[in-house]
Structure formats: structure tokens, C-alpha cells
Short mmCIF file of C-alpha atoms and ligand atoms in Angstrom, two decimals:
data_model
loop_
_atom_site.label_atom_id
_atom_site.label_comp_id
_atom_site.label_asym_id
_atom_site.label_seq_id
_atom_site.Cartn_x
_atom_site.Cartn_y
_atom_site.Cartn_z
CA UNK A 1 0.00 0.00 0.00
CA UNK A 2 1.24 3.48 -0.78
CA UNK A 3 1.60 6.04 2.00
CA UNK A 4 1.56 9.76 2.59
CA UNK A 5 4.53 11.05 4.59
CA UNK A 6 4.19 14.34 6.41
CA UNK A 7 7.07 16.79 6.43
CA UNK A 8 7.01 19.47 9.12
CA UNK A 9 8.72 22.81 8.55
CA UNK A 10 10.49 22.35 11.85
CA UNK A 11 11.19 19.01 13.46
CA UNK A 12 13.48 17.36 15.98
CA UNK A 13 15.10 15.47 13.10
CA UNK A 14 17.28 17.02 10.48
CA UNK A 15 15.57 15.37 7.57
CA UNK A 16 16.41 16.42 4.06
CA UNK A 17 13.49 16.35 1.63
CA UNK A 18 13.97 13.61 -0.93
CA UNK A 19 16.98 12.11 0.87
CA UNK A 20 16.22 10.94 4.41
CA UNK A 21 12.96 10.56 6.35
CA UNK A 22 12.83 9.82 10.09
CA UNK A 23 9.75 8.25 11.66
CA UNK A 24 8.55 6.66 14.90
CA UNK A 25 8.57 2.88 15.13
CA UNK A 26 4.77 2.61 15.00
CA UNK A 27 4.84 3.45 11.29
CA UNK A 28 7.39 0.78 10.42
CA UNK A 29 4.93 -1.58 8.74
CA UNK A 30 3.68 1.20 6.45
CA UNK A 31 7.09 2.33 5.27
CA UNK A 32 8.75 -0.86 4.13
CA UNK A 33 11.43 -0.65 1.45
CA UNK A 34 9.80 -0.19 -1.95
CA UNK A 35 6.68 1.64 -0.68
CA UNK A 36 5.54 4.44 -2.99
CA UNK A 37 5.04 7.64 -1.01
CA UNK A 38 3.67 11.13 -1.50
CA UNK A 39 5.10 14.04 0.49
CA UNK A 40 2.62 16.24 2.38
CA UNK A 41 2.78 19.44 4.40
CA UNK A 42 0.08 20.63 6.78
CA UNK A 43 -1.03 24.24 7.11
CA UNK A 44 1.85 26.65 7.65
CA UNK A 45 2.59 27.36 11.34
CA UNK A 46 5.51 29.74 11.05
CA UNK A 47 5.43 32.28 8.22
CA UNK A 48 9.23 32.41 7.94
CA UNK A 49 8.97 29.10 6.07
CA UNK A 50 6.66 30.50 3.38
CA UNK A 51 9.39 30.72 0.74
CA UNK A 52 10.45 27.11 1.28
CA UNK A 53 6.94 25.81 0.58
CA UNK A 54 4.79 25.61 -2.51
CA UNK A 55 1.71 26.71 -0.54
CA UNK A 56 0.70 27.90 2.92
CA UNK A 57 -2.30 25.55 2.87
CA UNK A 58 -2.19 21.78 3.44
CA UNK A 59 -0.79 20.25 0.25
CA UNK A 60 1.12 17.46 -1.45
CA UNK A 61 4.42 18.48 -3.01
CA UNK A 62 6.29 15.46 -4.35
CA UNK A 63 6.48 11.72 -4.83
CA UNK A 64 9.20 9.19 -4.02
CA UNK A 65 9.93 5.61 -3.05
CA UNK A 66 11.11 4.30 0.32
CA UNK A 67 14.63 2.90 0.11
CA UNK A 68 16.53 1.05 2.79
CA UNK A 69 15.25 1.51 6.34
CA UNK A 70 17.65 1.81 9.30
CA UNK A 71 17.34 1.98 13.07
CA UNK A 72 18.23 5.46 14.27
CA UNK A 73 21.23 4.87 16.56
CA UNK A 74 20.72 8.25 18.20
CA UNK A 75 17.16 7.48 19.25
CA UNK A 76 16.33 5.84 22.56
CA UNK A 77 12.70 5.33 21.48
CA UNK A 78 13.41 2.94 18.63
CA UNK A 79 12.86 5.53 15.90
CA UNK A 80 13.81 4.61 12.36
CA UNK A 81 14.83 6.40 9.22
CA UNK A 82 14.45 5.57 5.55
CA UNK A 83 16.57 6.58 2.62
CA UNK A 84 14.35 8.23 0.03
CA UNK A 85 14.77 7.22 -3.61
CA UNK A 86 13.50 8.74 -6.87
CA UNK A 87 12.20 11.92 -5.28
CA UNK A 88 10.25 13.88 -7.87
CA UNK A 89 8.93 17.26 -6.77
CA UNK A 90 5.61 18.52 -8.11
CA UNK A 91 5.67 21.70 -10.14
CA UNK A 92 2.90 23.17 -8.02
CA UNK A 93 1.15 22.29 -4.79
CA UNK A 94 -1.72 19.80 -4.89
CA UNK A 95 -4.23 20.95 -2.26
CA UNK A 96 -5.42 18.34 0.23
CA UNK A 97 -8.98 19.26 -0.72
CA UNK A 98 -10.25 19.82 -4.26
CA UNK A 99 -13.80 21.05 -4.94
CA UNK A 100 -14.64 20.62 -1.29
CA UNK A 101 -13.55 16.97 -1.11
CA UNK A 102 -10.37 15.53 0.41
CA UNK A 103 -8.21 13.50 -1.96
CA UNK A 104 -7.55 11.03 0.86
CA UNK A 105 -10.39 8.84 2.04
CA UNK A 106 -10.89 9.43 5.75
CA UNK A 107 -12.33 6.42 7.59
CA UNK A 108 -15.45 7.29 9.62
CA UNK A 109 -13.66 6.21 12.81
CA UNK A 110 -10.78 8.61 12.17
CA UNK A 111 -12.63 11.84 11.37
CA UNK A 112 -11.41 13.59 14.50
CA UNK A 113 -7.76 12.65 14.42
CA UNK A 114 -6.94 11.60 10.86
CA UNK A 115 -4.59 14.48 10.07
CA UNK A 116 -2.58 14.06 13.26
CA UNK A 117 -0.56 11.11 11.97
CA UNK A 118 2.86 11.73 10.49
CA UNK A 119 2.53 8.76 8.16
CA UNK A 120 -0.76 7.71 6.57
CA UNK A 121 -1.27 4.47 4.69
CA UNK A 122 -3.54 5.16 1.70
CA UNK A 123 -5.27 3.05 -0.93
CA UNK A 124 -3.92 2.74 -4.44
CA UNK A 125 -7.06 4.61 -5.59
CA UNK A 126 -6.29 7.59 -3.36
CA UNK A 127 -2.66 7.50 -4.43
CA UNK A 128 -3.68 7.58 -8.09
CA UNK A 129 -6.23 10.33 -7.41
CA UNK A 130 -3.57 12.57 -5.85
CA UNK A 131 -1.07 11.92 -8.63
CA UNK A 132 -3.68 12.63 -11.30
CA UNK A 133 -3.34 16.30 -10.26
CA UNK A 134 0.45 16.31 -10.33
CA UNK A 135 2.68 18.06 -12.79
CA UNK A 136 6.08 16.51 -12.24
CA UNK A 137 9.39 18.27 -12.28
CA UNK A 138 11.98 15.99 -13.81
CA UNK A 139 13.56 13.63 -11.34
CA UNK A 140 17.31 13.89 -11.37
CA UNK A 141 17.85 10.48 -9.92
CA UNK A 142 19.74 9.07 -12.88
CA UNK A 143 22.31 11.65 -13.72
CA UNK A 144 25.39 9.51 -13.45
CA UNK A 145 27.83 9.47 -10.59
CA UNK A 146 27.89 12.68 -8.63
CA UNK A 147 31.25 13.73 -7.32
CA UNK A 148 30.89 14.38 -3.62
CA UNK A 149 34.62 14.77 -3.07
CA UNK A 150 36.58 17.94 -3.62
CA UNK A 151 33.57 20.16 -3.87
CA UNK A 152 33.04 23.04 -1.46
CA UNK A 153 29.53 21.72 -0.84
CA UNK A 154 31.04 18.61 0.64
CA UNK A 155 32.42 20.69 3.43
CA UNK A 156 29.18 22.34 4.32
CA UNK A 157 26.98 21.38 7.17
CA UNK A 158 24.13 19.11 6.29
CA UNK A 159 21.74 21.72 7.60
CA UNK A 160 22.96 24.48 5.36
CA UNK A 161 21.96 25.19 1.83
CA UNK A 162 18.89 26.49 0.16
CA UNK A 163 15.83 24.64 1.35
CA UNK A 164 13.81 25.49 -1.72
CA UNK A 165 16.48 24.42 -4.18
CA UNK A 166 14.85 21.06 -4.81
CA UNK A 167 11.90 22.74 -6.48
CA UNK A 168 14.21 23.96 -9.20
CA UNK A 169 16.17 22.01 -11.75
CA UNK A 170 19.33 22.48 -9.73
CA UNK A 171 18.37 19.92 -7.15
CA UNK A 172 21.63 18.74 -5.65
CA UNK A 173 21.99 15.01 -5.83
CA UNK A 174 25.39 15.39 -4.22
CA UNK A 175 23.98 16.94 -1.11
CA UNK A 176 21.39 14.23 -1.05
CA UNK A 177 24.10 11.54 -0.83
CA UNK A 178 25.94 13.49 1.83
CA UNK A 179 22.79 13.63 3.97
CA UNK A 180 22.24 9.90 3.51
CA UNK A 181 25.86 9.10 4.40
CA UNK A 182 25.66 11.16 7.60
CA UNK A 183 22.34 9.60 8.61
CA UNK A 184 23.88 6.13 8.23
CA UNK A 185 27.45 6.71 9.48
CA UNK A 186 26.95 9.54 11.96
CA UNK A 187 28.87 12.76 12.49
CA UNK A 188 31.95 11.23 14.12
CA UNK A 189 35.11 10.22 12.26
CA UNK A 190 35.04 6.54 11.41
CA UNK A 191 38.82 6.28 11.71
CA UNK A 192 39.68 8.19 14.90
CA UNK A 193 36.30 8.91 16.49
CA UNK A 194 36.72 12.69 16.40
CA UNK A 195 33.45 14.58 16.79
CA UNK A 196 33.51 18.22 15.70
CA UNK A 197 30.64 19.34 17.91
CA UNK A 198 32.16 17.66 20.94
CA UNK A 199 35.50 19.36 20.31
CA UNK A 200 34.42 22.81 19.12
CA UNK A 201 30.86 23.09 20.37
CA UNK A 202 27.78 24.44 18.63
CA UNK A 203 29.74 26.33 15.96
CA UNK A 204 31.03 23.08 14.43
CA UNK A 205 27.79 21.16 14.77
CA UNK A 206 26.99 19.08 11.69
CA UNK A 207 30.49 19.39 10.25
CA UNK A 208 32.19 16.28 8.88
CA UNK A 209 33.82 15.24 5.62
CA UNK A 210 32.21 12.55 3.51
CA UNK A 211 34.78 10.35 1.80
CA UNK A 212 34.04 8.26 -1.26
CA UNK A 213 35.71 4.90 -0.65
CA UNK A 214 35.97 4.00 -4.34
CA UNK A 215 37.70 6.88 -6.12
CA UNK A 216 35.38 8.46 -8.68
CA UNK A 217 38.00 7.88 -11.39
CA UNK A 218 37.81 4.10 -10.80
CA UNK A 219 34.08 4.15 -10.72
CA UNK A 220 33.27 4.01 -14.40
CA UNK A 221 30.19 6.01 -15.24
CA UNK A 222 26.75 4.86 -14.36
CA UNK A 223 26.94 2.85 -11.15
CA UNK A 224 24.80 4.34 -8.41
CA UNK A 225 26.56 5.32 -5.21
CA UNK A 226 25.51 3.26 -2.19
CA UNK A 227 25.80 5.61 0.79
CA UNK A 228 26.17 2.70 3.20
CA UNK A 229 29.06 0.89 1.50
CA UNK A 230 30.65 3.49 -0.81
CA UNK A 231 30.75 6.47 1.54
CA UNK A 232 32.18 7.03 5.01
CA UNK A 233 32.42 9.99 7.37
CA UNK A 234 35.94 11.18 8.26
CA UNK A 235 37.33 14.17 10.13
CA UNK A 236 39.33 16.70 8.11
CA UNK A 237 42.68 15.32 9.33
CA UNK A 238 41.94 11.70 8.57
CA UNK A 239 40.46 12.65 5.21
CA UNK A 240 43.61 14.54 4.28
CA UNK A 241 45.82 11.58 5.22
CA UNK A 242 43.68 9.14 3.24
CA UNK A 243 44.39 11.22 0.12
CA UNK A 244 47.99 12.18 1.01
CA UNK A 245 49.50 10.05 -1.76
CA UNK A 246 47.84 10.36 -5.11
CA UNK A 247 48.30 6.77 -6.24
CA UNK A 248 47.51 5.21 -2.88
CA UNK A 249 44.17 6.09 -1.33
CA UNK A 250 44.14 4.45 2.10
CA UNK A 251 41.29 2.31 3.35
CA UNK A 252 39.66 3.21 6.65
CA UNK A 253 41.18 0.08 8.19
CA UNK A 254 44.67 1.07 7.04
CA UNK A 255 44.12 4.49 8.53
CA UNK A 256 42.95 3.01 11.80
CA UNK A 257 46.05 0.81 11.86
CA UNK A 258 48.30 3.86 11.55
CA UNK A 259 46.49 5.71 14.31
CA UNK A 260 46.47 2.86 16.77
CA UNK A 261 49.13 3.19 19.39
CA UNK A 262 50.02 6.71 18.27
CA UNK A 263 47.28 9.29 18.48
CA UNK A 264 44.44 6.99 19.42
CA UNK A 265 45.43 5.04 22.51
CA UNK A 266 42.90 2.30 22.98
CA UNK A 267 42.14 1.19 26.53
ZN1 ZN B 301 39.63 11.25 12.13
ZN1 ZN B 302 38.00 11.34 0.15
#
């Protein structure tokens, strides 16, 4: 069954539209890998977000598919997150109600609290009805291998960047992979354990380098990047050492071996 996933303008999770979606455990059965989903926003609460939305009213704004689902290591409530695949934004908002009728079928027993849920399982009929109103912006899912190394964007915080950029044609697939890599691997260095926020405080929050394990030059065109196996988070020092010698990119294990007994003294 397809599902509607609600995106709030502000949330406890740093989700990135079209890349990562966090959700409470109770929705797990509805968001299995492969589920077709439609993105939804409720009525605007805070007007400062107006420019990052297609409409102030409740509306649908894009479609996607649920990718791999992970347990959120940072949650003590068993929350999960899903990688989002094939995100395709709509050109304009689809209102939740057209000609006085909701596009979603609300069960009689749920009239009072239907819109409260962050994830709503919907019928194929409702899914098709919503999409029949959609004008799609082209998905940029298949544009070859994005280079996430050596680009200034790589060194930006995951929370930075233009929120509304995904409505334009310049949707950054690169940033999308970076967000997925950080959701999976965390914000600490996978070689030495360094955590920028812990060391420098709030100012460095969200900062980490994302290293592509297979050099782009060896990658050969079309293969999709798997953020779990092809990417890893490294601190700036470790990342520099990995690339110190042009013809010899170190593996994370090699790097760990060098650190052990020198800088990182294990108990
Ligand atoms: Zn490190
Ligand atoms: Zn690298």
C-alpha cells in the first residue's frame, strides 16, 4: 500500500526532503522498502517558512519511493529512518482538498484525528487520485555518478543550503548523498572517532567530511553510489591523510592501523 509522509517545517530530526525521512517505530509496517510515497505538508505554522513551501495551505508536493530503512542509533525510542529514492517534486502544490472533497479517504472512525498522523497508509485509488493532479518536475535520480569529493559543498553542514532548491532544476543530488551518508554513518570520524561538535561546540555542529571509498575515477560512469558501503564519514585530518599520496588512497582500516598506538590510545 502506498503512503503519505508528512514533512514538518520544523522538526526534531534534520531530515532532508527527498533524501532521508525519520519516523517513529509505530509506522514501520507502512514504510517498508519499496513503498511508494507522497510528500505532504500541513497548514503553515511559522510564516518564515513560506518561501520554502509551494503553498501555505495543506498540500502534497512530491512523490518518491522508500529505500533502505535503518534503526536510528541516536534514538532511545526505537525511531527509524528511511533513505528516500526517486524523489520527484511537483511543479505546483496539490491541495489536500479539491472542490470541497479531500483527496484522501478518511475512515469514519478517524474523522477527528486523521490528520494528526505523520505517516498515513492510503489506498492505491487515493494515491492515483492525488497523482492525477500532479505536474512533475523531472527527477534527477539518474544523472550519473555525482562527485561528492573535492567540492566546497562537501564541506558544508548538512543543515545548510537552500531549502527550496529542490523545487528547481538544480536539485543537488550530491547533497542528497551526503545527507544519507551522515544519517547512516553519523557525524563522528570513522577512523579516529573525532566529533567536531564535541571538540568545538555548537559552531562546528553538523560538520564532517564525507569520503568516497571508491575513487570516482575508478568508478566508471553509471553505477549508483551506495551511501552505506561506498561512503564514510571522516574528520578533516583523517580525510587529508587518506588522500595524502595520489596513487595510494588508504582504506579506513589502514588508517585506523596507523592511528592505533600513536594518536588513538585504545584502553
Ligand atoms: Zn579522524
Ligand atoms: Zn576522500
